[in-house]
XYZ file of C-alpha atoms in Angstrom:
579
model
C -50.357 -72.138 146.964
C -51.672 -73.840 144.151
C -49.781 -71.631 142.037
C -46.163 -72.910 143.640
C -47.140 -76.514 143.758
C -48.146 -76.316 140.034
C -43.990 -76.039 139.378
C -43.571 -79.482 140.845
C -43.757 -81.110 137.651
C -42.210 -84.422 137.146
C -40.872 -83.917 140.825
C -44.276 -85.136 142.192
C -43.833 -88.456 142.049
C -41.081 -87.992 144.894
C -43.314 -85.597 146.866
C -46.193 -88.719 146.973
C -42.835 -91.388 147.549
C -41.886 -89.179 150.368
C -45.341 -88.940 151.836
C -46.006 -92.827 151.242
C -42.348 -93.686 153.355
C -43.033 -91.425 156.199
C -46.569 -92.891 156.533
C -44.667 -96.100 156.887
C -41.967 -94.974 159.066
C -44.377 -93.430 161.034
C -46.441 -96.987 161.192
C -43.292 -98.664 162.431
C -42.875 -95.695 165.202
C -46.183 -96.491 166.927
C -46.006 -100.220 166.740
C -42.801 -100.408 169.063
C -43.804 -99.232 172.085
C -46.669 -101.667 171.720
C -44.553 -104.244 171.335
C -42.687 -103.090 174.336
C -45.907 -103.634 176.274
C -46.113 -106.872 175.116
C -42.494 -107.946 176.081
C -42.896 -106.464 179.421
C -46.487 -108.091 180.672
C -46.191 -111.538 178.661
C -42.443 -111.960 178.860
C -40.490 -110.386 181.524
C -43.343 -110.216 184.313
C -44.180 -113.936 183.510
C -40.301 -114.648 183.022
C -41.290 -116.062 179.659
C -37.551 -115.659 177.291
C -38.993 -117.333 174.297
C -41.745 -114.211 174.296
C -39.145 -111.852 174.820
C -37.193 -113.306 172.197
C -39.543 -113.659 170.190
C -40.754 -110.191 170.064
C -37.217 -108.736 170.721
C -36.416 -110.174 166.993
C -39.668 -108.367 165.743
C -39.053 -105.110 167.333
C -35.481 -105.142 165.959
C -36.884 -105.731 162.347
C -39.387 -102.970 162.295
C -36.727 -100.169 163.840
C -34.945 -101.554 160.739
C -37.632 -100.999 158.445
C -38.111 -97.870 160.289
C -34.781 -96.652 159.186
C -35.324 -97.795 155.414
C -38.267 -96.048 155.153
C -36.568 -92.783 156.884
C -33.771 -92.560 154.323
C -35.747 -93.264 151.550
C -38.188 -90.599 152.908
C -35.837 -88.331 153.514
C -34.212 -88.532 150.093
C -37.291 -88.460 147.917
C -37.731 -85.059 149.955
C -34.554 -83.924 149.171
C -35.067 -84.559 145.327
C -38.821 -83.027 145.371
C -37.709 -79.939 147.198
C -34.643 -79.036 145.325
C -36.605 -79.605 142.359
C -39.698 -77.448 143.145
C -36.747 -74.905 143.920
C -35.096 -75.340 140.456
C -38.653 -75.428 138.495
C -39.472 -71.985 140.186
C -36.147 -70.346 139.204
C -36.857 -71.385 135.875
C -40.325 -70.302 135.778
C -39.362 -66.763 137.659
C -36.439 -66.462 135.008
C -39.032 -67.485 131.733
C -41.664 -64.991 133.022
C -39.137 -62.154 133.476
C -38.321 -62.953 129.697
C -41.367 -61.809 128.494
C -41.891 -58.877 130.623
C -42.363 -55.398 128.301
C -39.818 -52.224 129.948
C -43.395 -51.385 131.844
C -43.720 -54.770 133.570
C -39.635 -54.911 134.671
C -40.412 -51.132 135.961
C -42.683 -52.519 138.830
C -39.934 -54.705 140.209
C -36.574 -53.280 141.534
C -33.655 -55.523 140.622
C -32.637 -56.281 144.653
C -36.406 -57.305 144.747
C -36.241 -59.641 141.629
C -32.698 -61.155 143.201
C -34.150 -61.718 146.638
C -37.078 -63.608 145.011
C -35.024 -66.108 142.822
C -32.434 -66.267 146.240
C -33.578 -66.082 149.645
C -37.746 -66.190 148.996
C -37.186 -69.339 147.116
C -34.017 -70.917 149.588
C -37.059 -70.668 152.146
C -40.415 -72.110 150.136
C -37.895 -74.960 149.263
C -36.879 -75.397 152.906
C -40.184 -75.048 154.009
C -41.564 -77.656 151.344
C -39.389 -80.219 152.386
C -40.648 -79.653 155.987
C -44.335 -79.843 154.871
C -44.202 -83.022 152.752
C -41.685 -84.885 155.455
C -42.512 -83.293 158.646
C -45.985 -81.897 158.299
C -46.972 -85.279 157.297
C -45.212 -87.623 160.328
C -46.192 -85.123 162.851
C -49.848 -85.363 162.260
C -49.827 -89.360 161.980
C -48.092 -89.749 164.806
C -49.996 -87.494 166.835
C -53.182 -89.111 165.312
C -51.776 -92.860 165.820
C -50.008 -91.685 169.323
C -53.544 -90.238 170.309
C -55.365 -93.365 169.390
C -53.041 -95.938 170.944
C -53.583 -93.866 174.208
C -57.577 -94.269 173.931
C -56.952 -97.610 173.729
C -54.590 -97.992 176.514
C -56.549 -95.646 178.958
C -59.124 -93.427 177.912
C -59.419 -91.462 181.409
C -55.907 -90.267 181.078
C -56.319 -89.828 177.232
C -58.550 -86.977 178.045
C -56.280 -84.935 180.366
C -53.814 -85.019 177.724
C -56.547 -83.026 175.611
C -55.995 -80.133 177.726
C -52.021 -79.796 176.794
C -52.849 -80.373 173.650
C -55.827 -77.001 173.672
C -53.108 -75.372 175.381
C -50.453 -75.696 173.274
C -52.279 -74.938 169.891
C -53.720 -71.780 171.500
C -49.984 -70.535 172.282
C -48.700 -71.256 168.949
C -51.702 -69.748 166.878
C -51.221 -66.703 168.428
C -47.112 -66.610 167.445
C -48.308 -67.540 164.019
C -50.448 -64.364 163.164
C -47.912 -61.980 165.017
C -44.623 -63.494 163.262
C -46.407 -63.766 159.709
C -47.053 -60.108 159.947
C -43.273 -59.132 160.886
C -41.947 -61.956 158.252
C -43.608 -59.819 155.849
C -41.743 -56.716 156.504
C -38.240 -58.388 156.764
C -38.309 -59.605 153.404
C -39.197 -56.286 152.121
C -36.165 -54.944 154.227
C -34.067 -57.987 152.456
C -34.933 -56.138 149.065
C -33.221 -52.814 150.616
C -30.240 -54.475 152.060
C -29.407 -55.719 148.574
C -30.155 -52.719 146.999
C -27.307 -51.365 148.961
C -25.011 -53.852 148.263
C -25.397 -54.172 144.953
C -25.679 -50.483 144.291
C -22.205 -50.093 146.328
C -20.479 -53.027 144.159
C -21.486 -51.842 141.251
C -20.661 -48.166 141.539
C -17.394 -49.281 143.516
C -15.280 -46.641 141.306
C -17.310 -43.855 141.816
C -18.004 -44.551 145.423
C -14.144 -44.477 145.549
C -13.342 -41.432 143.397
C -15.717 -39.453 145.464
C -14.794 -40.525 149.144
C -18.134 -41.438 149.666
C -16.639 -45.438 151.557
C -18.367 -43.867 154.921
C -21.547 -42.762 153.507
C -22.300 -46.344 151.760
C -21.006 -48.033 155.370
C -23.998 -45.754 157.197
C -26.424 -46.722 154.634
C -25.735 -50.520 154.759
C -25.475 -50.151 158.578
C -29.171 -48.843 158.606
C -30.262 -51.299 156.322
C -28.569 -54.314 157.968
C -29.811 -52.762 161.497
C -33.058 -52.694 160.282
C -33.381 -56.057 159.390
C -31.868 -57.554 162.820
C -34.128 -55.574 164.807
C -37.217 -57.306 163.393
C -35.242 -60.742 163.321
C -35.168 -59.873 166.790
C -38.584 -59.050 167.271
C -39.733 -62.692 165.503
C -37.482 -64.747 166.959
C -38.148 -62.949 170.554
C -41.814 -64.124 169.665
C -40.802 -67.810 168.600
C -38.490 -68.127 171.825
C -42.088 -68.991 173.913
C -42.486 -72.124 171.725
C -39.989 -73.985 173.782
C -41.423 -72.963 177.460
C -45.244 -73.714 176.246
C -43.784 -77.283 174.950
C -42.285 -78.028 178.003
C -45.061 -76.751 180.190
C -47.128 -79.093 178.305
C -44.980 -81.669 178.520
C -44.180 -81.615 182.443
C -48.113 -81.443 183.058
C -48.504 -85.117 180.870
C -45.795 -86.466 182.716
C -47.089 -85.203 186.149
C -50.597 -86.870 185.011
C -49.736 -90.038 183.868
C -47.173 -90.824 186.795
C -49.436 -90.014 189.621
C -53.134 -91.448 187.947
C -51.247 -94.240 186.196
C -49.578 -95.099 189.678
C -53.119 -95.114 191.130
C -54.386 -97.111 187.762
C -51.480 -100.246 188.418
C -52.428 -99.964 192.452
C -56.106 -100.562 191.497
C -55.578 -103.300 188.806
C -56.973 -101.758 185.891
C -53.552 -101.026 184.080
C -50.376 -102.998 183.458
C -46.921 -101.790 183.886
C -46.083 -102.466 180.465
C -49.281 -100.653 179.451
C -47.993 -97.329 181.432
C -44.237 -97.606 179.603
C -46.079 -97.801 176.524
C -48.203 -94.889 177.130
C -45.115 -92.519 178.472
C -43.889 -93.544 174.713
C -47.046 -92.226 173.562
C -47.192 -89.235 174.859
C -44.154 -87.885 174.448
C -44.771 -89.122 170.578
C -47.931 -87.228 170.864
C -46.027 -83.987 172.171
C -43.169 -83.945 170.293
C -45.544 -84.474 167.279
C -46.990 -81.022 168.166
C -43.151 -79.534 168.671
C -42.551 -80.512 165.386
C -45.746 -79.032 163.950
C -45.034 -75.638 165.480
C -41.867 -75.760 163.769
C -43.794 -76.423 160.411
C -45.790 -73.162 161.343
C -42.719 -71.109 161.924
C -41.287 -72.542 158.271
C -44.786 -72.112 157.312
C -45.495 -68.476 158.300
C -41.739 -67.343 156.868
C -42.167 -69.127 153.769
C -45.921 -67.534 153.435
C -44.325 -64.018 152.749
C -41.896 -65.352 150.479
C -44.956 -67.198 148.512
C -46.691 -64.481 148.018
C -43.517 -62.439 146.616
C -42.862 -65.411 144.243
C -46.410 -64.975 143.241
C -46.299 -61.552 142.094
C -43.847 -62.261 139.528
C -45.196 -65.435 138.459
C -48.635 -63.841 137.666
C -47.073 -60.749 136.043
C -48.660 -60.599 132.931
C -46.767 -59.028 129.776
C -48.531 -55.721 128.893
C -47.294 -56.586 125.380
C -48.551 -59.113 123.467
C -48.694 -60.222 119.778
C -51.548 -60.119 117.606
C -53.619 -63.543 116.840
C -52.718 -63.291 113.106
C -48.840 -61.069 113.644
C -47.124 -59.949 110.670
C -43.911 -61.755 110.233
C -41.568 -59.719 107.622
C -40.664 -56.166 107.716
C -40.582 -54.963 104.004
C -38.437 -51.580 104.378
C -37.475 -49.448 106.979
C -40.101 -46.400 106.578
C -41.407 -45.225 109.762
C -44.542 -43.188 110.354
C -46.136 -41.499 113.860
C -49.477 -40.478 113.497
C -50.476 -37.873 115.902
C -48.985 -40.133 118.933
C -48.963 -39.237 122.579
C -47.374 -41.533 124.996
C -46.733 -41.609 128.678
C -45.085 -44.367 131.293
C -47.792 -44.163 133.811
C -51.312 -44.651 131.836
C -53.611 -42.353 132.528
C -51.478 -40.023 134.799
C -51.759 -37.182 132.276
C -47.777 -36.577 132.116
C -46.877 -37.158 128.420
C -43.366 -37.995 127.691
C -44.361 -37.327 123.890
C -47.457 -35.414 122.605
C -49.021 -35.284 119.106
C -46.178 -36.658 117.465
C -46.359 -36.477 113.515
C -43.547 -37.559 112.162
C -42.769 -39.581 108.620
C -39.645 -40.765 107.665
C -38.653 -42.683 104.145
C -37.078 -45.462 104.019
C -33.117 -45.675 103.581
C -32.877 -41.908 105.533
C -30.709 -41.002 107.921
C -32.341 -39.000 110.782
C -30.731 -36.920 113.532
C -32.468 -36.299 116.750
C -31.253 -33.615 119.297
C -32.866 -32.139 121.868
C -31.861 -31.295 125.702
C -31.905 -34.145 128.662
C -35.895 -35.241 129.337
C -37.379 -34.049 125.719
C -38.516 -37.241 125.254
C -35.564 -38.652 122.797
C -35.079 -42.227 124.307
C -38.990 -42.625 124.542
C -39.603 -41.802 120.784
C -37.043 -44.297 119.294
C -38.277 -46.914 122.133
C -41.961 -46.988 120.292
C -40.346 -47.743 116.714
C -39.268 -50.961 118.342
C -42.204 -51.503 120.451
C -40.523 -51.826 123.844
C -43.577 -49.711 125.253
C -47.372 -49.123 123.211
C -48.827 -45.682 122.626
C -51.379 -44.342 124.649
C -53.061 -42.504 121.685
C -52.328 -42.786 117.766
C -49.811 -45.131 115.901
C -46.679 -45.827 114.970
C -45.796 -48.005 111.784
C -42.830 -49.279 110.318
C -42.704 -50.984 106.566
C -45.816 -49.241 106.431
C -47.502 -51.848 109.338
C -48.711 -50.723 112.381
C -45.933 -52.356 115.247
C -48.870 -53.957 117.207
C -49.439 -55.765 113.990
C -46.060 -57.502 114.072
C -44.806 -60.744 115.509
C -42.375 -58.685 118.251
C -39.633 -61.216 117.785
C -39.838 -60.517 113.859
C -39.521 -56.459 114.533
C -37.327 -56.330 116.752
C -34.777 -58.464 114.297
C -35.633 -55.998 111.733
C -35.081 -52.642 114.056
C -31.785 -53.149 115.839
C -31.118 -50.620 118.850
C -27.906 -49.557 120.687
C -29.469 -48.356 124.013
C -28.151 -45.383 125.564
C -26.958 -47.857 128.342
C -24.322 -50.165 126.702
C -24.187 -53.747 128.196
C -21.485 -56.355 127.213
C -21.674 -60.032 128.579
C -19.392 -61.918 130.053
C -17.625 -64.202 127.493
C -15.226 -63.545 124.405
C -15.617 -60.575 121.751
C -16.613 -62.994 119.432
C -19.299 -64.224 122.039
C -20.687 -60.954 122.259
C -20.893 -59.708 118.481
C -23.014 -63.030 117.711
C -26.193 -61.699 119.791
C -26.570 -59.748 116.610
C -26.382 -62.775 114.628
C -25.728 -66.179 116.832
C -24.645 -68.172 112.844
C -22.172 -64.930 111.784
C -18.695 -66.091 110.827
C -15.186 -64.472 112.114
C -15.378 -62.686 108.926
C -18.713 -60.972 109.267
C -17.974 -59.951 112.813
C -14.522 -59.062 111.960
C -16.553 -56.537 109.177
C -18.774 -55.384 111.207
C -16.037 -54.472 113.709
C -14.208 -52.317 110.707
C -17.587 -50.514 109.907
C -17.993 -49.922 113.716
C -14.221 -48.639 113.994
C -13.705 -51.366 116.482
C -10.952 -53.279 114.927
C -8.716 -50.564 116.131
C -8.313 -51.560 119.489
C -9.346 -55.204 118.966
C -6.434 -55.478 116.772
C -4.174 -54.421 119.574
C -5.180 -56.754 121.961
C -3.489 -59.889 122.725
C -6.034 -62.423 121.947
C -7.578 -60.044 119.440
C -11.715 -60.885 119.087
C -11.186 -64.092 121.402
C -10.185 -61.464 124.096
C -12.616 -62.148 127.014
C -15.250 -59.865 128.010
C -15.403 -59.537 131.878
C -19.155 -58.934 133.535
C -20.616 -55.827 132.132
C -17.495 -54.712 129.782
C -15.791 -53.929 132.922
C -12.171 -54.445 130.866
C -12.992 -51.978 128.423
C -13.182 -48.429 128.013
C -16.345 -46.677 127.519
C -15.720 -45.373 123.731
C -14.751 -49.411 123.304
C -17.908 -50.639 124.863
C -19.869 -48.129 122.971
C -17.838 -49.392 119.449
C -18.904 -53.413 119.982
C -22.364 -52.663 120.733
C -22.481 -50.786 117.208
C -20.447 -53.591 115.992
C -23.372 -56.095 117.442
C -26.594 -54.579 116.078
C -24.833 -54.035 112.473
C -24.334 -57.746 112.707
C -27.730 -58.024 112.830
C -28.381 -56.412 108.703
C -31.676 -53.825 110.025
C -34.301 -52.447 107.812
C -33.959 -49.892 110.985
C -30.994 -48.580 112.769
C -31.271 -46.856 116.055
C -28.188 -45.001 117.673
C -29.196 -43.749 121.324
C -26.768 -41.605 122.008
C -24.298 -44.313 121.369
C -21.181 -42.605 120.022
C -21.259 -40.196 122.996
C -17.935 -41.643 124.481
C -15.633 -41.840 120.813
C -14.112 -38.977 119.684
C -15.529 -36.775 116.768
C -12.988 -38.080 114.078
C -14.033 -41.430 114.957
C -17.678 -40.944 114.890
C -17.241 -39.397 111.650
C -15.567 -42.324 110.197
C -18.434 -44.857 111.560
C -21.231 -42.588 109.967
C -19.399 -42.493 106.783
C -19.283 -46.783 107.135
C -22.799 -46.492 107.763
C -23.541 -44.766 104.577
C -21.145 -47.160 102.612
C -22.261 -50.669 104.134
C -25.752 -49.944 105.257
C -27.274 -47.414 102.350
C -30.809 -48.984 102.143
C -31.192 -49.223 106.046
C -33.062 -46.176 108.359
C -30.792 -44.658 110.326
C -31.895 -42.845 113.105
C -29.005 -41.127 115.179
C -30.083 -39.639 118.633
C -26.636 -37.226 120.029
C -25.879 -34.423 121.864
C -23.404 -33.528 119.663
C -24.108 -31.294 116.521
C -21.399 -32.815 114.234
C -22.998 -36.070 115.135
C -26.069 -35.313 113.500
C -25.391 -32.186 111.010
C -24.850 -34.279 108.038
C -28.066 -36.460 108.477
C -31.235 -36.081 105.810
C -33.019 -34.401 107.952
C -32.848 -33.510 111.849
C -35.410 -33.596 114.374
C -35.545 -30.906 117.073
C -37.500 -32.220 120.480
C -38.630 -29.513 123.521
C -40.670 -30.891 126.222
C -41.940 -33.912 124.293
C -43.065 -31.955 121.260
C -41.345 -31.839 117.784
C -40.104 -28.459 117.696
C -38.241 -28.589 114.010
C -38.052 -31.234 111.321
C -35.484 -30.458 109.001
C -31.817 -29.994 107.042
C -29.457 -28.744 109.365
C -29.034 -25.920 107.101
C -32.760 -25.031 107.308
C -32.695 -25.210 111.281
C -29.965 -22.849 111.936
C -31.890 -20.017 110.084
C -35.488 -20.985 111.365
C -35.077 -22.988 114.439
C -34.146 -21.141 117.657
C -33.492 -24.091 119.932
C -31.211 -25.615 117.200
C -29.317 -22.528 116.567
C -28.605 -21.934 120.404
C -27.343 -25.576 120.646
C -25.135 -25.214 117.615
C -23.901 -21.805 118.824
C -22.969 -22.755 122.120
C -20.957 -26.025 120.771
C -19.142 -24.144 117.663
C -18.401 -21.430 119.986
C -14.296 -21.759 121.351
C -13.621 -23.652 118.199
C -16.006 -26.566 118.088
C -16.567 -30.208 120.181
C -13.747 -30.713 122.610
C -11.569 -32.932 120.261
C -12.040 -31.400 117.032
C -9.297 -28.543 116.030
C -10.318 -24.660 115.855
């Protein structure tokens, strides 16, 4: 809770203002029944109209002030709660930006979305109730009970029975419902995952006629959520019966004993009237507290989920005195072992000893799961090694400032991503200050100008979310152009020309040799034709180096490489290459 409240920031003043205004509002409400008793006893029963007018005018002024204080408290509560929600979302988003890949692997995307939407909305609503209702209700309860003690100490003791009964019932309900709501928000993740998968992969769903299967999967997730909510709401339904039992008990006691006290002369009619008002205020404050308890029990589950993200610390940190300049594109792996779960004993890479000179073009080939992507992820320090070291430009990557390293090691990942905006907007992710001419030159090197020039708006054509309005090959070429704009010392293509034909692939590689001759180029590919012209080719097998040599030498000495080559070349070459 302290972590959440620290996010209030400048909205702390609004929260304190709300509490102050609510206190004044309660003071006005508590004094009104007291003034009513004076009007009855000193005015109406004694036929003293000046007293009625005087205290009646005072009641009007106090009621108006109570209204003003309530309006100011409500406005301040809205600002404080909305500000807290905004600050929480910004804090979570900022923290996510610092996560390494291993941090991100701990949280599912639907889980993070639920935390930033549903969970924060729950916290926002609960905070508004806490600073508004949870301040008003206890103050009303305390002041009302004090007034009851002043009017009739004997009757006030009877009210404690109703209060103890209500507290016992509400406590039992809160303990059980908190456990249920913890499970509810885990189920929300499943529901969001189902929706996100279906919408993002809607083309695949329709292509395989899996609409019915997806509907059933969603209905299962929705039904689980429904059952938990019914269970929780069924328990919360006991709030009202318990409250009404306490209210009727108090009304009967006040009516019965109060009438006897009036007959006996120990209580006036005005006191009895005000006592009714204070008893109702006292019990209604308990009802409001029960609502707050329910909201807090829901929000506690959300607070814990938000806290998990806020407390998650990045696995990767900059050193105390980082290196800020990458001198060249040389890369050295010194007996590197790496696993995605440290200490699991299941290495993705084992004893990698590899040395690449600056400016070389290196091809990497191997079967699925052989460790190709894992290898290049270590170069730009998306993960840290378990053993050994990775050096770029002569320095261990752990000694670099991560931003400086990643600005000089440009990666076109296996899964290409474009963002909403124009083509130029997407290209300038590589260099925010790039001119139009530089963007065009990068697109020419990546052979992306071929299709951009045919678009109605050219480089100002808008890209839909995720690049939905361009083909896979076009998306790959735009991502390559974006990477070239960084003018990196090392360029890594992680199977990022798989969706283009071999002729275009060849032109892209020729442009690399012409445009960035001093850049170290690492090309991961499934096609032999994409890597056979590289200076050297690395063959990976189950996380181990199986071969590292030129195309001609590997054909002679490496069985895995020769098998891949022969299987692709039999039948006339690649799918779009003439026999």
